PDB file of C-alpha atoms in Angstrom:
ATOM      1  CA  UNK O   1     -53.124  25.570 -32.651  1.00  0.00           C
ATOM      2  CA  UNK O   2     -53.513  22.565 -30.331  1.00  0.00           C
ATOM      3  CA  UNK O   3     -56.031  21.829 -27.685  1.00  0.00           C
ATOM      4  CA  UNK O   4     -54.900  21.531 -24.243  1.00  0.00           C
ATOM      5  CA  UNK O   5     -54.999  17.802 -24.479  1.00  0.00           C
ATOM      6  CA  UNK O   6     -53.020  17.610 -27.694  1.00  0.00           C
ATOM      7  CA  UNK O   7     -50.456  20.157 -26.295  1.00  0.00           C
ATOM      8  CA  UNK O   8     -50.167  18.078 -23.097  1.00  0.00           C
ATOM      9  CA  UNK O   9     -49.466  14.795 -25.265  1.00  0.00           C
ATOM     10  CA  UNK O  10     -46.809  16.685 -27.415  1.00  0.00           C
ATOM     11  CA  UNK O  11     -45.165  17.938 -24.258  1.00  0.00           C
ATOM     12  CA  UNK O  12     -45.582  14.724 -22.230  1.00  0.00           C
ATOM     13  CA  UNK O  13     -47.212  16.459 -19.359  1.00  0.00           C
ATOM     14  CA  UNK O  14     -50.790  16.210 -17.746  1.00  0.00           C
ATOM     15  CA  UNK O  15     -53.686  18.447 -18.772  1.00  0.00           C
ATOM     16  CA  UNK O  16     -53.943  19.072 -14.850  1.00  0.00           C
ATOM     17  CA  UNK O  17     -50.483  20.382 -14.920  1.00  0.00           C
ATOM     18  CA  UNK O  18     -50.953  22.669 -17.819  1.00  0.00           C
ATOM     19  CA  UNK O  19     -53.958  24.180 -15.958  1.00  0.00           C
ATOM     20  CA  UNK O  20     -51.999  24.608 -12.817  1.00  0.00           C
ATOM     21  CA  UNK O  21     -49.092  26.465 -14.965  1.00  0.00           C
ATOM     22  CA  UNK O  22     -51.823  28.730 -16.397  1.00  0.00           C
ATOM     23  CA  UNK O  23     -53.214  29.478 -13.070  1.00  0.00           C
ATOM     24  CA  UNK O  24     -49.669  30.439 -11.777  1.00  0.00           C
ATOM     25  CA  UNK O  25     -49.028  32.520 -14.864  1.00  0.00           C
ATOM     26  CA  UNK O  26     -46.160  30.221 -15.883  1.00  0.00           C
ATOM     27  CA  UNK O  27     -47.668  29.124 -19.065  1.00  0.00           C
ATOM     28  CA  UNK O  28     -50.617  30.965 -20.373  1.00  0.00           C
ATOM     29  CA  UNK O  29     -52.621  29.518 -23.305  1.00  0.00           C
ATOM     30  CA  UNK O  30     -51.968  31.240 -26.551  1.00  0.00           C
ATOM     31  CA  UNK O  31     -55.857  31.551 -26.904  1.00  0.00           C
ATOM     32  CA  UNK O  32     -58.814  30.901 -24.795  1.00  0.00           C
ATOM     33  CA  UNK O  33     -62.277  30.585 -26.445  1.00  0.00           C
ATOM     34  CA  UNK O  34     -64.431  33.184 -25.026  1.00  0.00           C
ATOM     35  CA  UNK O  35     -67.588  31.113 -25.185  1.00  0.00           C
ATOM     36  CA  UNK O  36     -66.471  27.676 -24.265  1.00  0.00           C
ATOM     37  CA  UNK O  37     -63.361  28.609 -22.080  1.00  0.00           C
ATOM     38  CA  UNK O  38     -61.290  26.058 -24.109  1.00  0.00           C
ATOM     39  CA  UNK O  39     -57.495  26.496 -23.907  1.00  0.00           C
ATOM     40  CA  UNK O  40     -55.441  26.369 -27.070  1.00  0.00           C
ATOM     41  CA  UNK O  41     -51.671  26.379 -27.357  1.00  0.00           C
ATOM     42  CA  UNK O  42     -49.217  26.886 -30.265  1.00  0.00           C
ATOM     43  CA  UNK O  43     -46.151  25.007 -31.079  1.00  0.00           C
ATOM     44  CA  UNK O  44     -43.667  27.837 -30.105  1.00  0.00           C
ATOM     45  CA  UNK O  45     -44.851  27.404 -26.477  1.00  0.00           C
ATOM     46  CA  UNK O  46     -43.240  23.970 -26.239  1.00  0.00           C
ATOM     47  CA  UNK O  47     -39.839  25.591 -25.597  1.00  0.00           C
ATOM     48  CA  UNK O  48     -41.087  27.298 -22.719  1.00  0.00           C
ATOM     49  CA  UNK O  49     -42.641  24.297 -21.438  1.00  0.00           C
ATOM     50  CA  UNK O  50     -39.542  22.434 -21.938  1.00  0.00           C
ATOM     51  CA  UNK O  51     -37.698  25.122 -19.801  1.00  0.00           C
ATOM     52  CA  UNK O  52     -40.358  24.824 -17.004  1.00  0.00           C
ATOM     53  CA  UNK O  53     -39.987  21.042 -16.725  1.00  0.00           C
ATOM     54  CA  UNK O  54     -36.143  20.878 -17.071  1.00  0.00           C
ATOM     55  CA  UNK O  55     -35.841  23.714 -14.188  1.00  0.00           C
ATOM     56  CA  UNK O  56     -38.528  21.908 -12.148  1.00  0.00           C
ATOM     57  CA  UNK O  57     -37.002  18.416 -12.440  1.00  0.00           C
ATOM     58  CA  UNK O  58     -33.709  19.971 -11.406  1.00  0.00           C
ATOM     59  CA  UNK O  59     -35.034  21.111  -8.167  1.00  0.00           C
ATOM     60  CA  UNK O  60     -36.076  24.574  -8.754  1.00  0.00           C
ATOM     61  CA  UNK O  61     -39.312  25.686  -7.126  1.00  0.00           C
ATOM     62  CA  UNK O  62     -42.162  26.856  -9.529  1.00  0.00           C
ATOM     63  CA  UNK O  63     -41.797  30.431  -8.089  1.00  0.00           C
ATOM     64  CA  UNK O  64     -37.984  30.277  -9.003  1.00  0.00           C
ATOM     65  CA  UNK O  65     -38.936  28.848 -12.470  1.00  0.00           C
ATOM     66  CA  UNK O  66     -40.992  31.825 -12.985  1.00  0.00           C
ATOM     67  CA  UNK O  67     -38.379  34.242 -11.882  1.00  0.00           C
ATOM     68  CA  UNK O  68     -35.835  32.563 -14.239  1.00  0.00           C
ATOM     69  CA  UNK O  69     -37.934  32.573 -17.187  1.00  0.00           C
ATOM     70  CA  UNK O  70     -39.374  36.150 -16.543  1.00  0.00           C
ATOM     71  CA  UNK O  71     -35.618  37.291 -16.815  1.00  0.00           C
ATOM     72  CA  UNK O  72     -35.604  36.195 -20.389  1.00  0.00           C
ATOM     73  CA  UNK O  73     -32.277  34.304 -20.300  1.00  0.00           C
ATOM     74  CA  UNK O  74     -30.750  33.068 -23.463  1.00  0.00           C
ATOM     75  CA  UNK O  75     -30.133  29.339 -24.383  1.00  0.00           C
ATOM     76  CA  UNK O  76     -26.485  29.494 -23.327  1.00  0.00           C
ATOM     77  CA  UNK O  77     -27.292  31.030 -19.822  1.00  0.00           C
ATOM     78  CA  UNK O  78     -29.991  28.512 -19.334  1.00  0.00           C
ATOM     79  CA  UNK O  79     -27.794  25.514 -20.374  1.00  0.00           C
ATOM     80  CA  UNK O  80     -25.081  26.741 -17.965  1.00  0.00           C
ATOM     81  CA  UNK O  81     -27.723  26.810 -15.126  1.00  0.00           C
ATOM     82  CA  UNK O  82     -28.756  23.424 -15.954  1.00  0.00           C
ATOM     83  CA  UNK O  83     -25.387  21.933 -16.226  1.00  0.00           C
ATOM     84  CA  UNK O  84     -24.474  23.640 -12.866  1.00  0.00           C
ATOM     85  CA  UNK O  85     -27.595  22.138 -10.978  1.00  0.00           C
ATOM     86  CA  UNK O  86     -26.918  18.897 -12.689  1.00  0.00           C
ATOM     87  CA  UNK O  87     -23.469  18.771 -11.142  1.00  0.00           C
ATOM     88  CA  UNK O  88     -24.892  19.714  -7.886  1.00  0.00           C
ATOM     89  CA  UNK O  89     -27.405  16.977  -8.067  1.00  0.00           C
ATOM     90  CA  UNK O  90     -24.719  14.478  -9.168  1.00  0.00           C
ATOM     91  CA  UNK O  91     -22.705  15.279  -6.015  1.00  0.00           C
ATOM     92  CA  UNK O  92     -25.698  14.805  -3.936  1.00  0.00           C
ATOM     93  CA  UNK O  93     -26.379  11.345  -5.424  1.00  0.00           C
ATOM     94  CA  UNK O  94     -22.764  10.343  -4.969  1.00  0.00           C
ATOM     95  CA  UNK O  95     -22.840  11.479  -1.382  1.00  0.00           C
ATOM     96  CA  UNK O  96     -26.134   9.575  -0.697  1.00  0.00           C
ATOM     97  CA  UNK O  97     -24.710   6.595  -2.445  1.00  0.00           C
ATOM     98  CA  UNK O  98     -21.554   6.502  -0.299  1.00  0.00           C
ATOM     99  CA  UNK O  99     -23.591   7.033   2.872  1.00  0.00           C
ATOM    100  CA  UNK O 100     -25.824   4.170   1.823  1.00  0.00           C
ATOM    101  CA  UNK O 101     -22.725   1.946   1.400  1.00  0.00           C
ATOM    102  CA  UNK O 102     -21.652   2.777   4.857  1.00  0.00           C
ATOM    103  CA  UNK O 103     -24.864   1.914   6.343  1.00  0.00           C
ATOM    104  CA  UNK O 104     -24.878  -1.183   4.651  1.00  0.00           C
ATOM    105  CA  UNK O 105     -21.281  -1.886   5.933  1.00  0.00           C
ATOM    106  CA  UNK O 106     -22.425  -0.928   9.500  1.00  0.00           C
ATOM    107  CA  UNK O 107     -25.399  -3.178   9.205  1.00  0.00           C
ATOM    108  CA  UNK O 108     -23.355  -6.120   8.085  1.00  0.00           C
ATOM    109  CA  UNK O 109     -21.038  -5.444  11.036  1.00  0.00           C
ATOM    110  CA  UNK O 110     -23.939  -5.593  13.404  1.00  0.00           C
ATOM    111  CA  UNK O 111     -25.324  -8.651  11.935  1.00  0.00           C
ATOM    112  CA  UNK O 112     -21.970 -10.310  12.463  1.00  0.00           C
ATOM    113  CA  UNK O 113     -21.611  -9.522  16.087  1.00  0.00           C
ATOM    114  CA  UNK O 114     -21.264 -12.533  18.232  1.00  0.00           C
ATOM    115  CA  UNK O 115     -20.255 -14.890  15.345  1.00  0.00           C
ATOM    116  CA  UNK O 116     -17.024 -16.316  14.837  1.00  0.00           C
ATOM    117  CA  UNK O 117     -14.581 -14.637  12.330  1.00  0.00           C
ATOM    118  CA  UNK O 118     -14.001 -16.642   9.197  1.00  0.00           C
ATOM    119  CA  UNK O 119     -10.435 -14.997   8.933  1.00  0.00           C
ATOM    120  CA  UNK O 120      -7.596 -16.312  11.340  1.00  0.00           C
ATOM    121  CA  UNK O 121      -5.910 -13.584  13.519  1.00  0.00           C
ATOM    122  CA  UNK O 122      -2.142 -14.239  13.422  1.00  0.00           C
ATOM    123  CA  UNK O 123       0.395 -12.689  15.859  1.00  0.00           C
ATOM    124  CA  UNK O 124       3.748 -12.122  14.180  1.00  0.00           C
ATOM    125  CA  UNK O 125       6.651  -9.782  13.899  1.00  0.00           C
ATOM    126  CA  UNK O 126       6.869  -7.163  11.262  1.00  0.00           C
ATOM    127  CA  UNK O 127      10.222  -6.527   9.546  1.00  0.00           C
ATOM    128  CA  UNK O 128      11.821  -3.260   8.967  1.00  0.00           C
ATOM    129  CA  UNK O 129      10.942  -1.749   5.648  1.00  0.00           C
ATOM    130  CA  UNK O 130      12.289   1.032   3.525  1.00  0.00           C
ATOM    131  CA  UNK O 131       9.366   2.905   1.701  1.00  0.00           C
ATOM    132  CA  UNK O 132       8.781   5.734  -0.569  1.00  0.00           C
ATOM    133  CA  UNK O 133       5.824   7.623   0.742  1.00  0.00           C
ATOM    134  CA  UNK O 134       3.640  10.647   0.302  1.00  0.00           C
ATOM    135  CA  UNK O 135       1.523  12.282   3.109  1.00  0.00           C
ATOM    136  CA  UNK O 136      -1.738  14.138   3.381  1.00  0.00           C
ATOM    137  CA  UNK O 137      -4.493  14.597   5.861  1.00  0.00           C
ATOM    138  CA  UNK O 138      -8.032  13.272   5.958  1.00  0.00           C
ATOM    139  CA  UNK O 139     -11.087  14.524   7.954  1.00  0.00           C
ATOM    140  CA  UNK O 140     -11.398  11.141   9.974  1.00  0.00           C
ATOM    141  CA  UNK O 141     -11.013   7.394   9.649  1.00  0.00           C
ATOM    142  CA  UNK O 142     -14.310   7.243   7.676  1.00  0.00           C
ATOM    143  CA  UNK O 143     -13.469   5.410   4.346  1.00  0.00           C
ATOM    144  CA  UNK O 144     -15.313   8.325   2.515  1.00  0.00           C
ATOM    145  CA  UNK O 145     -12.664  10.601   3.981  1.00  0.00           C
ATOM    146  CA  UNK O 146      -9.626   8.162   3.602  1.00  0.00           C
ATOM    147  CA  UNK O 147     -10.325   7.023   0.131  1.00  0.00           C
ATOM    148  CA  UNK O 148     -10.401  10.509  -1.582  1.00  0.00           C
ATOM    149  CA  UNK O 149      -7.168  11.280   0.028  1.00  0.00           C
ATOM    150  CA  UNK O 150      -5.057   8.102  -0.345  1.00  0.00           C
ATOM    151  CA  UNK O 151      -6.084   7.175  -3.892  1.00  0.00           C
ATOM    152  CA  UNK O 152      -4.601  10.517  -5.430  1.00  0.00           C
ATOM    153  CA  UNK O 153      -1.535  10.005  -3.158  1.00  0.00           C
ATOM    154  CA  UNK O 154      -0.691   6.728  -4.682  1.00  0.00           C
ATOM    155  CA  UNK O 155      -1.247   8.048  -8.098  1.00  0.00           C
ATOM    156  CA  UNK O 156       1.294  10.872  -7.664  1.00  0.00           C
ATOM    157  CA  UNK O 157       3.736   8.354  -5.660  1.00  0.00           C
ATOM    158  CA  UNK O 158       3.929   6.006  -8.523  1.00  0.00           C
ATOM    159  CA  UNK O 159       4.033   8.665 -11.247  1.00  0.00           C
ATOM    160  CA  UNK O 160       6.988  10.331  -9.467  1.00  0.00           C
ATOM    161  CA  UNK O 161       8.910   6.983  -8.978  1.00  0.00           C
ATOM    162  CA  UNK O 162       8.318   6.099 -12.617  1.00  0.00           C
ATOM    163  CA  UNK O 163       9.668   9.593 -13.607  1.00  0.00           C
ATOM    164  CA  UNK O 164      13.206   8.786 -12.078  1.00  0.00           C
ATOM    165  CA  UNK O 165      13.129   4.894 -12.851  1.00  0.00           C
ATOM    166  CA  UNK O 166      12.771   3.797  -9.088  1.00  0.00           C
ATOM    167  CA  UNK O 167      10.759   0.497  -9.299  1.00  0.00           C
ATOM    168  CA  UNK O 168       8.814  -0.833  -6.311  1.00  0.00           C
ATOM    169  CA  UNK O 169      10.496  -3.809  -4.574  1.00  0.00           C
ATOM    170  CA  UNK O 170       7.411  -4.963  -2.655  1.00  0.00           C
ATOM    171  CA  UNK O 171       3.773  -4.276  -1.827  1.00  0.00           C
ATOM    172  CA  UNK O 172       2.129  -1.046  -1.074  1.00  0.00           C
ATOM    173  CA  UNK O 173       1.173  -0.194   2.414  1.00  0.00           C
ATOM    174  CA  UNK O 174      -0.364   2.427   4.286  1.00  0.00           C
ATOM    175  CA  UNK O 175      -0.305   3.707   7.963  1.00  0.00           C
ATOM    176  CA  UNK O 176      -1.909   6.518   9.803  1.00  0.00           C
ATOM    177  CA  UNK O 177      -1.305   9.031  12.723  1.00  0.00           C
ATOM    178  CA  UNK O 178      -3.684  11.399  14.618  1.00  0.00           C
ATOM    179  CA  UNK O 179      -2.977  14.885  13.612  1.00  0.00           C
ATOM    180  CA  UNK O 180      -3.904  16.073  17.229  1.00  0.00           C
ATOM    181  CA  UNK O 181      -4.326  14.758  20.714  1.00  0.00           C
ATOM    182  CA  UNK O 182      -7.949  13.829  20.423  1.00  0.00           C
ATOM    183  CA  UNK O 183      -9.435  10.805  18.581  1.00  0.00           C
ATOM    184  CA  UNK O 184     -11.693  13.119  16.630  1.00  0.00           C
ATOM    185  CA  UNK O 185      -8.828  15.019  15.193  1.00  0.00           C
ATOM    186  CA  UNK O 186      -7.898  14.645  11.552  1.00  0.00           C
ATOM    187  CA  UNK O 187      -5.905  11.839  10.438  1.00  0.00           C
ATOM    188  CA  UNK O 188      -2.337  11.941   8.769  1.00  0.00           C
ATOM    189  CA  UNK O 189      -2.388   9.589   5.932  1.00  0.00           C
ATOM    190  CA  UNK O 190       1.011   7.971   4.760  1.00  0.00           C
ATOM    191  CA  UNK O 191       0.706   6.073   1.311  1.00  0.00           C
ATOM    192  CA  UNK O 192       3.811   4.090   0.819  1.00  0.00           C
ATOM    193  CA  UNK O 193       5.325   1.382  -1.154  1.00  0.00           C
ATOM    194  CA  UNK O 194       8.661  -0.622  -0.608  1.00  0.00           C
ATOM    195  CA  UNK O 195      11.515   0.439  -2.477  1.00  0.00           C
ATOM    196  CA  UNK O 196      15.387   0.021  -2.321  1.00  0.00           C
ATOM    197  CA  UNK O 197      16.144   3.628  -3.253  1.00  0.00           C
ATOM    198  CA  UNK O 198      18.417   6.061  -0.949  1.00  0.00           C
ATOM    199  CA  UNK O 199      16.723   8.858   0.931  1.00  0.00           C
ATOM    200  CA  UNK O 200      16.709  12.160  -1.175  1.00  0.00           C
ATOM    201  CA  UNK O 201      16.912  10.033  -4.458  1.00  0.00           C
ATOM    202  CA  UNK O 202      13.218  10.885  -5.604  1.00  0.00           C
ATOM    203  CA  UNK O 203      12.282  14.479  -5.831  1.00  0.00           C
ATOM    204  CA  UNK O 204       9.166  15.317  -3.920  1.00  0.00           C
ATOM    205  CA  UNK O 205       8.863  11.962  -2.372  1.00  0.00           C
ATOM    206  CA  UNK O 206      10.200  11.028   1.352  1.00  0.00           C
ATOM    207  CA  UNK O 207      12.166   7.792   1.518  1.00  0.00           C
ATOM    208  CA  UNK O 208      11.831   6.563   5.185  1.00  0.00           C
ATOM    209  CA  UNK O 209      12.789   3.379   7.185  1.00  0.00           C
ATOM    210  CA  UNK O 210       9.940   1.807   9.049  1.00  0.00           C
ATOM    211  CA  UNK O 211      11.246   0.305  12.145  1.00  0.00           C
ATOM    212  CA  UNK O 212      10.553  -3.406  12.834  1.00  0.00           C
ATOM    213  CA  UNK O 213       7.670  -4.289  15.143  1.00  0.00           C
ATOM    214  CA  UNK O 214       8.284  -7.062  17.687  1.00  0.00           C
ATOM    215  CA  UNK O 215       4.527  -8.303  17.839  1.00  0.00           C
ATOM    216  CA  UNK O 216       1.592  -7.376  15.657  1.00  0.00           C
ATOM    217  CA  UNK O 217      -1.845  -8.722  15.485  1.00  0.00           C
ATOM    218  CA  UNK O 218      -2.964  -9.204  11.768  1.00  0.00           C
ATOM    219  CA  UNK O 219      -5.835 -10.367   9.858  1.00  0.00           C
ATOM    220  CA  UNK O 220      -6.517 -10.580   6.368  1.00  0.00           C
ATOM    221  CA  UNK O 221      -9.347  -8.586   4.622  1.00  0.00           C
ATOM    222  CA  UNK O 222     -10.864  -9.559   1.268  1.00  0.00           C
ATOM    223  CA  UNK O 223     -12.520  -6.925  -0.754  1.00  0.00           C
ATOM    224  CA  UNK O 224     -13.051  -3.192  -0.957  1.00  0.00           C
ATOM    225  CA  UNK O 225     -11.482  -1.137   1.845  1.00  0.00           C
ATOM    226  CA  UNK O 226     -14.926   0.721   1.984  1.00  0.00           C
ATOM    227  CA  UNK O 227     -16.218  -2.412   3.705  1.00  0.00           C
ATOM    228  CA  UNK O 228     -13.071  -3.280   6.191  1.00  0.00           C
ATOM    229  CA  UNK O 229     -15.059  -2.322   9.276  1.00  0.00           C
ATOM    230  CA  UNK O 230     -16.146  -5.888  10.098  1.00  0.00           C
ATOM    231  CA  UNK O 231     -12.606  -7.124   9.779  1.00  0.00           C
ATOM    232  CA  UNK O 232     -11.157  -4.486  11.800  1.00  0.00           C
ATOM    233  CA  UNK O 233     -13.785  -5.052  14.557  1.00  0.00           C
ATOM    234  CA  UNK O 234     -13.184  -8.806  14.406  1.00  0.00           C
ATOM    235  CA  UNK O 235      -9.567  -8.068  15.062  1.00  0.00           C
ATOM    236  CA  UNK O 236     -10.340  -5.508  17.955  1.00  0.00           C
ATOM    237  CA  UNK O 237     -12.471  -8.311  19.498  1.00  0.00           C
ATOM    238  CA  UNK O 238      -9.751 -10.818  19.355  1.00  0.00           C
ATOM    239  CA  UNK O 239      -7.059  -8.390  20.832  1.00  0.00           C
ATOM    240  CA  UNK O 240      -9.556  -7.707  23.882  1.00  0.00           C
ATOM    241  CA  UNK O 241     -10.178 -11.453  24.415  1.00  0.00           C
ATOM    242  CA  UNK O 242      -6.427 -12.098  24.386  1.00  0.00           C
ATOM    243  CA  UNK O 243      -5.938  -9.489  27.116  1.00  0.00           C
ATOM    244  CA  UNK O 244      -3.587  -7.555  24.936  1.00  0.00           C
ATOM    245  CA  UNK O 245      -3.433  -3.818  23.842  1.00  0.00           C
ATOM    246  CA  UNK O 246      -2.709  -2.406  20.354  1.00  0.00           C
ATOM    247  CA  UNK O 247      -1.644   0.646  18.508  1.00  0.00           C
ATOM    248  CA  UNK O 248      -5.013   1.054  16.489  1.00  0.00           C
ATOM    249  CA  UNK O 249      -2.987   3.422  14.156  1.00  0.00           C
ATOM    250  CA  UNK O 250      -1.454   0.309  12.332  1.00  0.00           C
ATOM    251  CA  UNK O 251      -0.555  -0.616   9.045  1.00  0.00           C
ATOM    252  CA  UNK O 252      -2.384  -1.797   5.998  1.00  0.00           C
ATOM    253  CA  UNK O 253      -0.432  -4.079   3.754  1.00  0.00           C
ATOM    254  CA  UNK O 254      -2.045  -4.408   0.236  1.00  0.00           C
ATOM    255  CA  UNK O 255      -1.211  -7.967  -0.789  1.00  0.00           C
ATOM    256  CA  UNK O 256      -3.157  -7.795  -3.878  1.00  0.00           C
ATOM    257  CA  UNK O 257      -4.335  -4.310  -5.024  1.00  0.00           C
ATOM    258  CA  UNK O 258      -4.680  -4.875  -8.646  1.00  0.00           C
ATOM    259  CA  UNK O 259      -7.979  -5.109 -10.498  1.00  0.00           C
ATOM    260  CA  UNK O 260     -11.517  -4.313  -9.059  1.00  0.00           C
ATOM    261  CA  UNK O 261     -11.459  -3.510  -5.268  1.00  0.00           C
ATOM    262  CA  UNK O 262     -13.749  -6.328  -4.755  1.00  0.00           C
ATOM    263  CA  UNK O 263     -10.838  -8.724  -5.486  1.00  0.00           C
ATOM    264  CA  UNK O 264      -8.286  -6.894  -3.187  1.00  0.00           C
ATOM    265  CA  UNK O 265      -6.437  -8.619  -0.421  1.00  0.00           C
ATOM    266  CA  UNK O 266      -5.319  -6.525   2.544  1.00  0.00           C
ATOM    267  CA  UNK O 267      -3.569  -7.590   5.547  1.00  0.00           C
ATOM    268  CA  UNK O 268      -4.368  -5.364   8.561  1.00  0.00           C
ATOM    269  CA  UNK O 269      -1.478  -5.129  10.974  1.00  0.00           C
ATOM    270  CA  UNK O 270      -1.879  -3.644  14.574  1.00  0.00           C
ATOM    271  CA  UNK O 271       1.297  -3.394  16.577  1.00  0.00           C
ATOM    272  CA  UNK O 272       0.731  -4.932  19.962  1.00  0.00           C
ATOM    273  CA  UNK O 273       2.010  -3.157  23.131  1.00  0.00           C
ATOM    274  CA  UNK O 274       4.841  -5.379  24.551  1.00  0.00           C
ATOM    275  CA  UNK O 275       4.218  -5.671  28.231  1.00  0.00           C
ATOM    276  CA  UNK O 276       7.478  -5.333  30.422  1.00  0.00           C
ATOM    277  CA  UNK O 277       8.109  -8.113  32.912  1.00  0.00           C
TER     278      UNK O 277
END
């Protein structure tokens, strides 16, 4: 048998923690010396200790840990519970990481307020384009909502074009529409690529002709679209200063979307409202 100090060392926990588990009835010593009160543990109890620590580290309260262990679940059941909890924690971490990235983007945008943009806004016409397109709906314009929608659309789009041997003839582009009348409504996401195919020639893919745009305010964004906010707001400030109005549900033309997103080059295109007279 092991003294409480040795058992703590083998289990990589503190003596204080073992005493606490004893007081809660989670892990009783195998024997307590009736004269000295010293606690002794045997090696078989390491298995229960491992379960307690694993469940606690995965977010279970000690009361929940006790309930789980008292049900005498087998190894496979415990493994399944731990895997499920691990997946939940991984989702939480991923969500927190995404929120942190958006906070950092918003902070950089705030810090850039009042400074001149290093990118030049260019007003130019946009030509008509025939595109193959797949469409889905995102919860909002938040990159955390757009990304998980548009990326699978592009994967499916290129797979379906490849299946029927229709090659892209130009860059990929995306455009957006409000799903409802309010700005807070979901956003319809269109993921497209320029092609020369006839309508109906690609099963499951719509072939549409985008009309030309007389004038569009454009700006080039370098890097991940998760950090496009600063570029977009620079464009918005330029449009206001020029006394113009734009359709903010414009296009994104991906000039270079190969390789890591940090190396992407995207042209943001906002069609300008042509004033009569």
